[in-house]
XYZ file of C-alpha atoms in Angstrom:
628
model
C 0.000 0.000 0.000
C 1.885 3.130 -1.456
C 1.557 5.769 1.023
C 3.484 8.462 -0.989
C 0.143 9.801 -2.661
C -1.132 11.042 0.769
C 2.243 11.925 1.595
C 2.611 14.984 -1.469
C -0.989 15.821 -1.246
C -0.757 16.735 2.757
C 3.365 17.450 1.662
C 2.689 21.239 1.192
C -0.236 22.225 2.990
C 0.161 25.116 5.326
C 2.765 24.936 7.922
C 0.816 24.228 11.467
C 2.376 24.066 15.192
C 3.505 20.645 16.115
C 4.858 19.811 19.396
C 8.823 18.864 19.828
C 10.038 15.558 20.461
C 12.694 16.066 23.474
C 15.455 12.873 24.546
C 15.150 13.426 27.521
C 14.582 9.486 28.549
C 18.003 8.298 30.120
C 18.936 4.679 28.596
C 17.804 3.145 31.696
C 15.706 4.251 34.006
C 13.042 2.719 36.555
C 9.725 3.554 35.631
C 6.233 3.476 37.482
C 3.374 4.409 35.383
C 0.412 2.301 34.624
C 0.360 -0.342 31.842
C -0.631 -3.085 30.708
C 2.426 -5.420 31.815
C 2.236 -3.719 35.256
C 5.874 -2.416 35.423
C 5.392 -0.818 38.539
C 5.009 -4.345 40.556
C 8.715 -5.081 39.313
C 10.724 -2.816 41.550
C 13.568 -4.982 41.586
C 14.152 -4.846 37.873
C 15.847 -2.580 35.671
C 13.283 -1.490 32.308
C 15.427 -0.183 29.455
C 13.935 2.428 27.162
C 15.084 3.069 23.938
C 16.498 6.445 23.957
C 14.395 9.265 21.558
C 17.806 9.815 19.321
C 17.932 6.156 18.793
C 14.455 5.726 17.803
C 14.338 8.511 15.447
C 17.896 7.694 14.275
C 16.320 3.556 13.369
C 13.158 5.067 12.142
C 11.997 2.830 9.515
C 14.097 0.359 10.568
C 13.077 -2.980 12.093
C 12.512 -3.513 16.042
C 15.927 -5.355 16.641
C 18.094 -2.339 14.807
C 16.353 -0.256 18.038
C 16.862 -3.492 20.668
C 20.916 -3.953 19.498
C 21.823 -0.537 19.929
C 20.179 0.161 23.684
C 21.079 -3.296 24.873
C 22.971 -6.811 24.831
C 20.792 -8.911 23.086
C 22.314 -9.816 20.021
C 20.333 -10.999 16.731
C 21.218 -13.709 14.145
C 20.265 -12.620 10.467
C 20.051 -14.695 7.807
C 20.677 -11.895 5.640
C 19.582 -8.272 5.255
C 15.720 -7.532 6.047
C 15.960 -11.733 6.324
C 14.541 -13.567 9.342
C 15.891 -12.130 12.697
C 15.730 -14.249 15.655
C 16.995 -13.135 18.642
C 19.498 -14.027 21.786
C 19.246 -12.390 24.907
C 21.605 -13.136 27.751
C 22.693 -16.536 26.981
C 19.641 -17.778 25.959
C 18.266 -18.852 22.598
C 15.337 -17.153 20.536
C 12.684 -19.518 22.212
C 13.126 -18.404 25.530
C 12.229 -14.413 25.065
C 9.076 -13.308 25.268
C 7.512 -10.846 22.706
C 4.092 -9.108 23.769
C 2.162 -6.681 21.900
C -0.376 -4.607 24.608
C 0.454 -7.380 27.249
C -0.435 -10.733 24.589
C 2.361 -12.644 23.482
C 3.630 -12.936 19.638
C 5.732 -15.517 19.391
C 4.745 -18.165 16.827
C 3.350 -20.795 18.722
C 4.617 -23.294 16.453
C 8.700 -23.063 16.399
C 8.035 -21.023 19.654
C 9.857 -17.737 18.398
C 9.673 -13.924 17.218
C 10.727 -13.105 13.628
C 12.038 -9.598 14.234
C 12.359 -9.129 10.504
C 8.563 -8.905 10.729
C 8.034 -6.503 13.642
C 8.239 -2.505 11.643
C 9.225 0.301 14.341
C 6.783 2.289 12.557
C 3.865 0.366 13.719
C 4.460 0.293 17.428
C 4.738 3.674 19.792
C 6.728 2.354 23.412
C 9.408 -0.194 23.282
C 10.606 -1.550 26.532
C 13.139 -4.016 27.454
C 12.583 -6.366 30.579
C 15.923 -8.549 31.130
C 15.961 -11.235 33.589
C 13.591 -12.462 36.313
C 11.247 -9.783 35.396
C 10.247 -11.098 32.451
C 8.071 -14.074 34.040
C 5.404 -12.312 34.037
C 5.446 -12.463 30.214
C 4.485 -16.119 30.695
C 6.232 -19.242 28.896
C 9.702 -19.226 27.540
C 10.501 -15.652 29.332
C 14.349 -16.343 30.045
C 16.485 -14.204 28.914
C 13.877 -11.404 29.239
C 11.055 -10.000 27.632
C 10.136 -7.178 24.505
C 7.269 -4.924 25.132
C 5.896 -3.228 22.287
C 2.269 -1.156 23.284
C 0.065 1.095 21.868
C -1.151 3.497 25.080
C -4.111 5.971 24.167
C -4.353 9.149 25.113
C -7.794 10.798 26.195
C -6.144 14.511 25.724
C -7.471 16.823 23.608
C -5.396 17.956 20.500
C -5.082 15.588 17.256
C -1.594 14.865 15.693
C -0.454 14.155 12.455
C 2.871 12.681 11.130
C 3.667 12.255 7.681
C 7.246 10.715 7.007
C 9.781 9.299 3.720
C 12.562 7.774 3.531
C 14.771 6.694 0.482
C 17.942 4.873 0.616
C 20.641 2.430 -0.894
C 19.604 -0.281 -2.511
C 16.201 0.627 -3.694
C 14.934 1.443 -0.179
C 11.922 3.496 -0.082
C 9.645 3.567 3.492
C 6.608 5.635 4.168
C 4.228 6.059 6.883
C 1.574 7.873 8.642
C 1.006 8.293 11.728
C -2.252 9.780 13.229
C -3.324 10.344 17.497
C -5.845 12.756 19.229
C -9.327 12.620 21.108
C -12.019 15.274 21.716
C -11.614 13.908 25.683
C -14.578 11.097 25.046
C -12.737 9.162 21.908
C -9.462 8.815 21.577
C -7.684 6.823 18.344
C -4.209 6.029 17.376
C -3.290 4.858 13.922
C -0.436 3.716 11.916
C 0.151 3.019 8.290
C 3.807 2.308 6.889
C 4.636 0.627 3.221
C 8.073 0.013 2.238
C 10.597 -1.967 -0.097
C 13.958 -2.954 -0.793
C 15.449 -4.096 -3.675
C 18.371 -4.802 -1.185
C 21.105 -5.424 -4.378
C 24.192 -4.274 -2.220
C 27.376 -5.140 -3.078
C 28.682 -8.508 -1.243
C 31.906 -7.019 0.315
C 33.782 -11.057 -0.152
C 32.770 -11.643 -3.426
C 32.407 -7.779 -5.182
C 29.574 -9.208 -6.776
C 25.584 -8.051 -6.595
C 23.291 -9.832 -4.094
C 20.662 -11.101 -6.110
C 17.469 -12.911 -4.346
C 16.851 -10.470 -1.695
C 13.715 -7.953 -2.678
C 11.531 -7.576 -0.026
C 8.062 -5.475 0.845
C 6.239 -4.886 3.719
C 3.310 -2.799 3.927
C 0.681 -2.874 7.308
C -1.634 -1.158 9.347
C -1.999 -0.455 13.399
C -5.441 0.636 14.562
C -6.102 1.528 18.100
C -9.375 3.683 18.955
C -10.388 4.357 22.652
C -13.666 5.380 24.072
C -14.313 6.426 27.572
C -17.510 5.380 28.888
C -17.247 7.778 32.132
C -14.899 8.861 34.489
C -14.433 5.101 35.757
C -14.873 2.975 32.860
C -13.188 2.893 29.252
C -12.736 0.576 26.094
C -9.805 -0.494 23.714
C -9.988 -1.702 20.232
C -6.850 -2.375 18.527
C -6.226 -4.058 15.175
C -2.346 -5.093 13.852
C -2.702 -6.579 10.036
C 0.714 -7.362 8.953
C 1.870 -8.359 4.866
C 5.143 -9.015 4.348
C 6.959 -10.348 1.266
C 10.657 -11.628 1.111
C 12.541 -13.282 -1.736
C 15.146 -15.296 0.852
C 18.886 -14.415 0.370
C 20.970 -17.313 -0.330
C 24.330 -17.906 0.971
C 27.472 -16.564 -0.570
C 28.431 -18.674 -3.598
C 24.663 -20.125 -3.745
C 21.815 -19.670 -6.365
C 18.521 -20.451 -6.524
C 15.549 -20.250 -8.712
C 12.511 -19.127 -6.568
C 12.788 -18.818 -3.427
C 10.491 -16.780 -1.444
C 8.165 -16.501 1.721
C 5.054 -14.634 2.497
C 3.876 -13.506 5.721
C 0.497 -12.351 6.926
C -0.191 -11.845 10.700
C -3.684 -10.229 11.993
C -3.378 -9.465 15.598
C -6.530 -8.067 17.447
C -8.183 -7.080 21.003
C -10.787 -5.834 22.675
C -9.961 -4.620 26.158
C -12.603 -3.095 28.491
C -11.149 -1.149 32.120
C -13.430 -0.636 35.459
C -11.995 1.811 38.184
C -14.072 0.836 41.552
C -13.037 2.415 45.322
C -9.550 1.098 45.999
C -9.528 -1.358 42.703
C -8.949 -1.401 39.126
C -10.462 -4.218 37.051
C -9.582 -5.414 33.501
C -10.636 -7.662 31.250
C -10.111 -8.523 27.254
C -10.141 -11.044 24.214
C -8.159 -10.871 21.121
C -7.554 -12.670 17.965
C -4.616 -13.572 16.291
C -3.464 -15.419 13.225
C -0.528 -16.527 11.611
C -0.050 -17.238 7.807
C 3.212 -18.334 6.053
C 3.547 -19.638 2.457
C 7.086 -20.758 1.574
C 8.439 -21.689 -1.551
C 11.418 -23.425 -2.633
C 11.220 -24.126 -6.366
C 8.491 -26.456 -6.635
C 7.853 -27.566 -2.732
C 5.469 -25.567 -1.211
C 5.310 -25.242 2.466
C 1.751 -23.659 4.173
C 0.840 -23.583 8.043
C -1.586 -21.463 9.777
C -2.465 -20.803 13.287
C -5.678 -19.269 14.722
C -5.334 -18.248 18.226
C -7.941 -16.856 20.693
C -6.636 -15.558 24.049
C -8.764 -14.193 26.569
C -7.491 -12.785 30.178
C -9.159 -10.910 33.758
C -6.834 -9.088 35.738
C -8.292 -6.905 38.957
C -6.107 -5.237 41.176
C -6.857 -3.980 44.928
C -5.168 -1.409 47.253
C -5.637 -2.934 50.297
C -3.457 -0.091 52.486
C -1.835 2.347 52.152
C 1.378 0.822 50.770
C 0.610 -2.425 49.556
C -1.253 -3.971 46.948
C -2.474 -7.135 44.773
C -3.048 -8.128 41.517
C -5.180 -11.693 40.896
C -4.891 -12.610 36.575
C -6.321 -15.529 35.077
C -5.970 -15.801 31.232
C -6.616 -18.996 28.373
C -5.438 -19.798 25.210
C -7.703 -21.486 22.292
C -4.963 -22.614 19.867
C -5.931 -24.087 16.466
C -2.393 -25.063 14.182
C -3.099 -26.197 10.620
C 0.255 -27.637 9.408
C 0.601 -29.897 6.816
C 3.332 -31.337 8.824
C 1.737 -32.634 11.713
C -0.439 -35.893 12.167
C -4.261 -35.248 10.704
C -2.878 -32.092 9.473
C -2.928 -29.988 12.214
C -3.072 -29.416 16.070
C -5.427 -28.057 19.056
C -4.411 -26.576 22.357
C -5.850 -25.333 25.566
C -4.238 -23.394 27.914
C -5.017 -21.726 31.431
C -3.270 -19.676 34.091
C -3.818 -18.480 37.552
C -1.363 -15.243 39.054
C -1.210 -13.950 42.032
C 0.490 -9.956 42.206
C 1.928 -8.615 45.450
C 3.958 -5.459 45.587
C 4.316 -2.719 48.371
C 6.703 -0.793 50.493
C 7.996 -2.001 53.438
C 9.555 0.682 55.021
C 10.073 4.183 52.684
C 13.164 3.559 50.598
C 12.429 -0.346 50.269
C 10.042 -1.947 47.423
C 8.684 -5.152 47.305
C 7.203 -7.146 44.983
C 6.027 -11.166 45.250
C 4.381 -13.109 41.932
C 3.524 -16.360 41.732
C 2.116 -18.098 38.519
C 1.065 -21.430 37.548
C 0.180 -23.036 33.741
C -2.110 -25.573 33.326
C -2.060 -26.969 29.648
C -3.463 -30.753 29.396
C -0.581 -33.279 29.190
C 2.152 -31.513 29.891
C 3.896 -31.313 33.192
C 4.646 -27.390 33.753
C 6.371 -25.942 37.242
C 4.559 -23.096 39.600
C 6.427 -19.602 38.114
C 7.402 -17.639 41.340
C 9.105 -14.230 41.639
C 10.570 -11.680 44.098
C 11.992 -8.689 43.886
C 13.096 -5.816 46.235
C 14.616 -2.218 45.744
C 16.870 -0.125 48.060
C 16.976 3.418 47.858
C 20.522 3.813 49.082
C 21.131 7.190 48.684
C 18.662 9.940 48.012
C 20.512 13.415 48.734
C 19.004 16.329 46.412
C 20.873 15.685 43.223
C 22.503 12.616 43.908
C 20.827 8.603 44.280
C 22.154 5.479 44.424
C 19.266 2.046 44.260
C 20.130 -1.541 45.197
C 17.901 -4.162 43.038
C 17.711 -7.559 43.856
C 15.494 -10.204 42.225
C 15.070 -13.734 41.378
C 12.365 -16.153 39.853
C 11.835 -19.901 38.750
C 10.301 -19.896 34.752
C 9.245 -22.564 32.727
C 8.954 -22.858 29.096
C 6.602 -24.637 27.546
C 7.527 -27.321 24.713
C 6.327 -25.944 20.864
C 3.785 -27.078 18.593
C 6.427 -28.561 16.788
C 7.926 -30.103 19.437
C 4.806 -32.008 20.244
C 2.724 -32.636 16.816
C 5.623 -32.631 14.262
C 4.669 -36.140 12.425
C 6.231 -39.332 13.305
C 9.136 -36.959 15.103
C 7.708 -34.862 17.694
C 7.448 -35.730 21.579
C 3.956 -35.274 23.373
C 5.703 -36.113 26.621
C 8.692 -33.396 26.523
C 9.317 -31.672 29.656
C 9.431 -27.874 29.737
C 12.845 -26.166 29.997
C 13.099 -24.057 33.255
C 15.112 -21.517 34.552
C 16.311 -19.989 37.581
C 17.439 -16.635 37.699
C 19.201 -14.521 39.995
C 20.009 -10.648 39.537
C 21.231 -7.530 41.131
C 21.531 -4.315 39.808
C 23.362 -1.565 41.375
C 22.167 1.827 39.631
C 23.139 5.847 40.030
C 22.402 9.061 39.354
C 23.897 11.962 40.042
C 23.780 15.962 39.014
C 26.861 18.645 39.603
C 26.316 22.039 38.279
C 24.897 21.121 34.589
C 26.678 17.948 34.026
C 24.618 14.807 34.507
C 25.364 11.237 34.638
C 24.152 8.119 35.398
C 25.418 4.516 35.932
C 24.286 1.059 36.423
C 25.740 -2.533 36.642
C 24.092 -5.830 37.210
C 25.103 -8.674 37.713
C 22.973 -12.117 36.544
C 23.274 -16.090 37.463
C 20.576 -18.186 34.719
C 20.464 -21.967 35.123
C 18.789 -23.760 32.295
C 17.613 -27.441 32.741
C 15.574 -30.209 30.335
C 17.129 -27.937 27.240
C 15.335 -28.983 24.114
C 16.995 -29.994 21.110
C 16.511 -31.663 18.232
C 18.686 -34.400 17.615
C 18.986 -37.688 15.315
C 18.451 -40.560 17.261
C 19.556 -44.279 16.523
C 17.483 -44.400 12.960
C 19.303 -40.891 11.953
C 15.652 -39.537 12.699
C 15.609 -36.150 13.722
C 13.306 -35.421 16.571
C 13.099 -32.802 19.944
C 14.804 -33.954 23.452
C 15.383 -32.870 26.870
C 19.358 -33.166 26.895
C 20.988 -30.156 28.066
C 21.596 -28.261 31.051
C 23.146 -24.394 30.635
C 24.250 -21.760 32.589
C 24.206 -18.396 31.522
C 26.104 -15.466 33.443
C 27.316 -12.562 33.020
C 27.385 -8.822 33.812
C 26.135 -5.854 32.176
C 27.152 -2.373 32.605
C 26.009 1.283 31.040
C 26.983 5.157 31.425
C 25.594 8.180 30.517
C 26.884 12.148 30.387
C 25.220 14.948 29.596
C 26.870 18.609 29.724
C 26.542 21.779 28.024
C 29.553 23.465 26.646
C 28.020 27.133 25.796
C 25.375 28.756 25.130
C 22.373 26.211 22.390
C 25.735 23.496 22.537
C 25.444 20.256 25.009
C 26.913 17.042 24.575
C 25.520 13.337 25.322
C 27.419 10.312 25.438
C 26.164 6.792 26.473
C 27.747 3.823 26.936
C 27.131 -0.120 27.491
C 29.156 -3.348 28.194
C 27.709 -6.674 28.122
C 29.955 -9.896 29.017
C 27.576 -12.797 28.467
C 29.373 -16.463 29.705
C 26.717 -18.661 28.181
C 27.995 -22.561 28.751
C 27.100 -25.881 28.458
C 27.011 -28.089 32.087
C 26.046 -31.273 30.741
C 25.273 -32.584 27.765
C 23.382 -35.885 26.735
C 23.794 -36.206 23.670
C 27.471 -34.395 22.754
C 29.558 -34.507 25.790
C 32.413 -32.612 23.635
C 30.277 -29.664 24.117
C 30.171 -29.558 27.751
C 32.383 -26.260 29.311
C 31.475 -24.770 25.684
C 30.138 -21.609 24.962
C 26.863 -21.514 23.379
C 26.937 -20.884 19.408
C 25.808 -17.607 18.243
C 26.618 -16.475 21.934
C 28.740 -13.590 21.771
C 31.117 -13.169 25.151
C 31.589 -9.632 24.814
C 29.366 -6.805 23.198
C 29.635 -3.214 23.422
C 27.351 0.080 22.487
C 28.218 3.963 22.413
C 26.251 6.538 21.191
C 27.687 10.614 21.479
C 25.795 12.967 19.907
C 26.331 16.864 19.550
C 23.343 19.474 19.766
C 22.957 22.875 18.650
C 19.685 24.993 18.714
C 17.256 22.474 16.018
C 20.476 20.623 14.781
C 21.858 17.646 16.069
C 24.972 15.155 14.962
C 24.761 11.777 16.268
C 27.399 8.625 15.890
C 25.941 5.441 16.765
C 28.500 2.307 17.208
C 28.297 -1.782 17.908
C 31.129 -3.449 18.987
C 30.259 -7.870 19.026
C 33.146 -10.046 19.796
C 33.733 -13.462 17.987
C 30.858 -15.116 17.723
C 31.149 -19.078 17.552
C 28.797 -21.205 15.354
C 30.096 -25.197 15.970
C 29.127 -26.658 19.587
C 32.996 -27.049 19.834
C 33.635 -23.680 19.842
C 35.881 -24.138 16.593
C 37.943 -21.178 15.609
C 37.915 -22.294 12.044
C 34.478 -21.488 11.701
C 33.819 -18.550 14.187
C 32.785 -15.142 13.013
C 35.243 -12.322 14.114
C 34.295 -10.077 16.076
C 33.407 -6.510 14.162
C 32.420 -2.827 14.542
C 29.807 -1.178 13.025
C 29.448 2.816 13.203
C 26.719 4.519 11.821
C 26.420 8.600 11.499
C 23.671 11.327 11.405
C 22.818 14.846 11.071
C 19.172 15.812 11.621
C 17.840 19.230 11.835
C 14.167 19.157 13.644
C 11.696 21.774 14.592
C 8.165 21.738 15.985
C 6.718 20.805 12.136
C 9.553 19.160 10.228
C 11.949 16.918 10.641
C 15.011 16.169 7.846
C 17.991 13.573 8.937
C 20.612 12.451 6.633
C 22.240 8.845 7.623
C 25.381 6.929 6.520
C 24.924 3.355 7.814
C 28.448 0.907 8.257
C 30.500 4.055 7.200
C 33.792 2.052 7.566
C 32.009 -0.607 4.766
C 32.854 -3.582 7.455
C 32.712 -6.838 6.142
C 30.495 -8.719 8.958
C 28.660 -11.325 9.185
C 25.322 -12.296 11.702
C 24.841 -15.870 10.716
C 27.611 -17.784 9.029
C 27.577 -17.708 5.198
C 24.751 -14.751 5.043
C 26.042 -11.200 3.737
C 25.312 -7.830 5.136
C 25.536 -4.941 3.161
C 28.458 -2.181 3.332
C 28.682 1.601 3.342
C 25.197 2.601 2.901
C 23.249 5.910 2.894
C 19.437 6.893 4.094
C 17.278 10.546 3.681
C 14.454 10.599 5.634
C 11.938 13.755 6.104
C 9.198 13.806 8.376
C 6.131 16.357 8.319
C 4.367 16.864 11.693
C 1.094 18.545 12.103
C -0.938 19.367 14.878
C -5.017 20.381 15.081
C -6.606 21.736 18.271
């Protein structure tokens, strides 16, 4: 759906007042405001927000270019605008949880996210929820847990966004955005289109990539309505179409080779305020459509999902308070690949919410959660979490965060139903965590800076993998035990240096020990780090501003990366920098960035075998209106 038509005709209309995006969100920061994954009963946890730089920097980009820079998950692509799956602390792509407005995304049948799939232009809040925390995002929350919401706002005022971007290799993106209310409707909507003949140069080789086209084009749809003072509805609508021919490996060629996505995610959400209570319910809809194509096979699945949840929450003193949830799953998998051609599931949970204050300067929070899916043997999913204002002494803080929690995840679709392979009677994986985070702020004069550094302990039993067994028959086991470690640090200044000039600098260090403890069915691999595990990762970000201009340098460090459970040199990817530059001039109706991506043309590689393009180069301009 080309969105360039509306984009002239509003192009040069008359020149209205728009408010001005500040950055003033620090990289991470504890945050207590109301939503739907209740972020305020994890006090123990540290929630990273994407800084407003970054996201305007990656606009147009996909969700993981946002998540690598601001964090140390690290992504495996199987080429450019190819499927992204990602790795966050240790842990593989199965075991993060991806919500949309509090329901989870992640294909139920191989159990992951496709980040390739997931637009920035169709989603308004990112957050990032590492460690324990994430439980509360249900099965297979690890490593930690992606928020991407929707909020609506029942302010007066309506907004309007136009925005284009062209860039190397045939880019072109463009998308509207639209928000406002007249106080008793509110709406927020999102349209983006864009494509890529993505024929970049493959830095090895000096030849063309050829295979690679891709084209996206969807619509987000939330509209609000408050019933009264107490009561108000949600209606959101996600419809996803996206269109890939798949990038072969260096040296490879095929014929056709392509995949189409479609993905309809919906809900209907309805909120009650009562005297010292909040109540919540909602139902949504969601399906999942891919048709692959190599040559002449054809591959087709489908899965219809219907989710339903309750969540009520009661103030019960002064400083404490609960939160009871109860939620099912209908899940309907058509896949020619399973027995009769498809697969049903039920599935039910029960949570209990505590969080409160015990004394002032020390949070609490308590969860506990149990699954109940038919056949399958799944572990109560208990949390707790506690903060410790240290310091608090005018301009200067200091918070102790300590947390910990027992997870589960549950087996896939695939795992289960794949024919004459897959394993009703897996066990799920599960996880126990243990964190602390030691985090400060502090303000001399004009120059402020934070710091943080945490500190995380993940065990990792009944690991599944698919293995051949004594027939060379591939099919899903329990063999693996891991423990992932590590510690993760970040740093931020901010200082003027005269008058309309300030600096900002940011920076983060990840060391990720990700390892095998034992082994079933390679015992070679045991003491090994985990492939596609990187040990060290680093992020900086300085940026210069003056008056409506700004200049920002964005860089990714990623050590060697190993891809062979023996953690064979021979066939590790070295580690590489990338460093991407900016200059944007914004003001309260227009903003115009120019972008040079990889200016140092670094040969790099995310999965083994898969080129990523070089030195490339991006315009964007963005028209903002605003209508009382």
């Amino acid at each position: 759906m080309r969105l360039g038509i509306l984009f002239l005709l509003l192009w040069f209309s008359n020149e209205l007042w728009a408010q001005n995006h500040q950055d003033s969100i620090p990289v991470l920061q504890e945050i207590s405001v109301q939503g739907n994954f209740e972020k305020q009963f994890l006090p123990g946890n540290t929630i990273i927000l994407p800084k407003a730089k970054t996201l305007d920097f990656y606009d147009g980009a996909n969700i993981s270019e946002i998540l690598k820079q601001n964090s140390s998950i690290y992504f495996k692509e199987y080429g450019n605008g190819m499927l992204t799956t990602i790795a966050f602390r240790g842990t593989n792509a199965s075991q993060t949880a991806v919500l949309w407005d509090n329901f989870n995304i992640n294909s139920f049948t191989l159990g992951q996210t496709d980040f390739s799939l997931l637009p920035s232009q169709a989603i308004d809040e990112i957050s990032i929820i590492p460690g324990s925390g994430s439980s509360m995002g249900g099965s297979g929350a690890f490593g930690g847990a992606v928020l991407l919401e929707n909020p609506l706002s029942f302010k007066t005022g309506n907004n309007v966004s136009i925005g284009q971007q062209i860039g190397s290799f045939g880019l072109l993106n463009s998308n509207l955005t639209a928000n406002g209310s007249n106080g008793k409707w509110a709406y927020d909507t999102r349209l983006y289109w864009g494509k890529a003949e993505n024929d970049f140069e493959i830095l090895q080789t000096g030849e063309k990539q050829d295979n690679a086209r891709f084209e996206r084009w969807g619509i987000n749809q939330s509209i609000g309505y408050k019933i009264s003072n107490t009561e108000k509805i949600k209606l959101a609508i996600w419809y996803n179409d996206n269109f890939r021919e798949i990038q072969p490996p260096i040296g490879s060629t095929r014929d056709i080779n392509e995949q189409t996505d479609h993905n309809l995610r919906t809900h209907l959400n309805f909120e009650k305020t009562v005297k010292n209570g909040h109540l919540t319910i909602g139902s949504g809809y969601f399906m999942d459509e891919m048709d692959y194509r190599l040559n002449q096979a054809i591959s087709y699945n489908k899965v219809n999902r219907w989710e339903s949840f309750a969540n009520y929450k009661h103030q019960f003193s002064k400083n404490h308070e609960v939160k009871l949830s109860t939620r099912h799953n209908y899940i309907e998998a058509n896949n020619q690949s399973y027995e009769s051609g498809g697969a049903t599931e039920q599935r039910y949970s029960l949570g209990a919410l505590f969080k409160g204050q015990i004394i002032e300067g020390v949070d609490y929070a308590l969860h506990l959660r149990q699954q109940l899916v038919p056949g399958v043997n799944i572990p109560i999913s208990p949390y707790a979490g506690i903060s410790y204002q240290v310091i608090q002494n005018g301009n200067h803080r200091l918070n102790l965060k300590l947390n910990s929690s027992y997870n589960y995840r549950l087996p896939t679709l695939n795992d289960r139903f794949w024919n004459e392979a897959g394993n009703p009677e897996l066990n799920s994986e599960t996880a126990w965590n243990k964190e602390m985070t030691l985090q400060s702020s502090h303000q001399w004069l004009d120059v402020k800076s934070n710091f943080s550094i945490t500190a995380y302990h993940n065990n990792v039993d009944n690991w599944i993998q698919w293995v051949p067994d004594e027939n060379n028959q591939w099919r899903p086991r329990n063999i693996k035990e891991v423990l992932a470690k590590g510690v993760e640090t970040q740093m931020g200044v901010e200082f003027p240096v005269f008058n309309d000039f300030k600096i900002q600098t940011d920076f983060q260090y990840s060391y990720t020990q990700s390892t095998v403890l034992d082994s079933e069915n390679n015992s070679s691999e045991i003491g090994k780090q985990l492939v596609y595990t990187p040990l060290h990762k680093a992020n900086a970000t300085a940026s210069l501003f003056w008056k409506k201009f700004s200049l920002n340098s964005f860089h990714q460090w990623t050590g060697k990366v190993y891809t062979t459970n023996n953690n064979s040199d021979l066939f590790a990817l070295e580690s590489f920098l990338l460093s991407d530059l900016g200059l944007s001039w914004k003001s309260t109706s227009w903003h115009l960035s120019a972008k040079a991506k990889n200016i140092f043309n670094t040969e790099y590689f995310l999965y083994s075998g898969y080129a990523m393009p070089g030195r490339n180069y991006q315009i964007s301009i963005t028209r903002k209106f605003k209508f009382n």
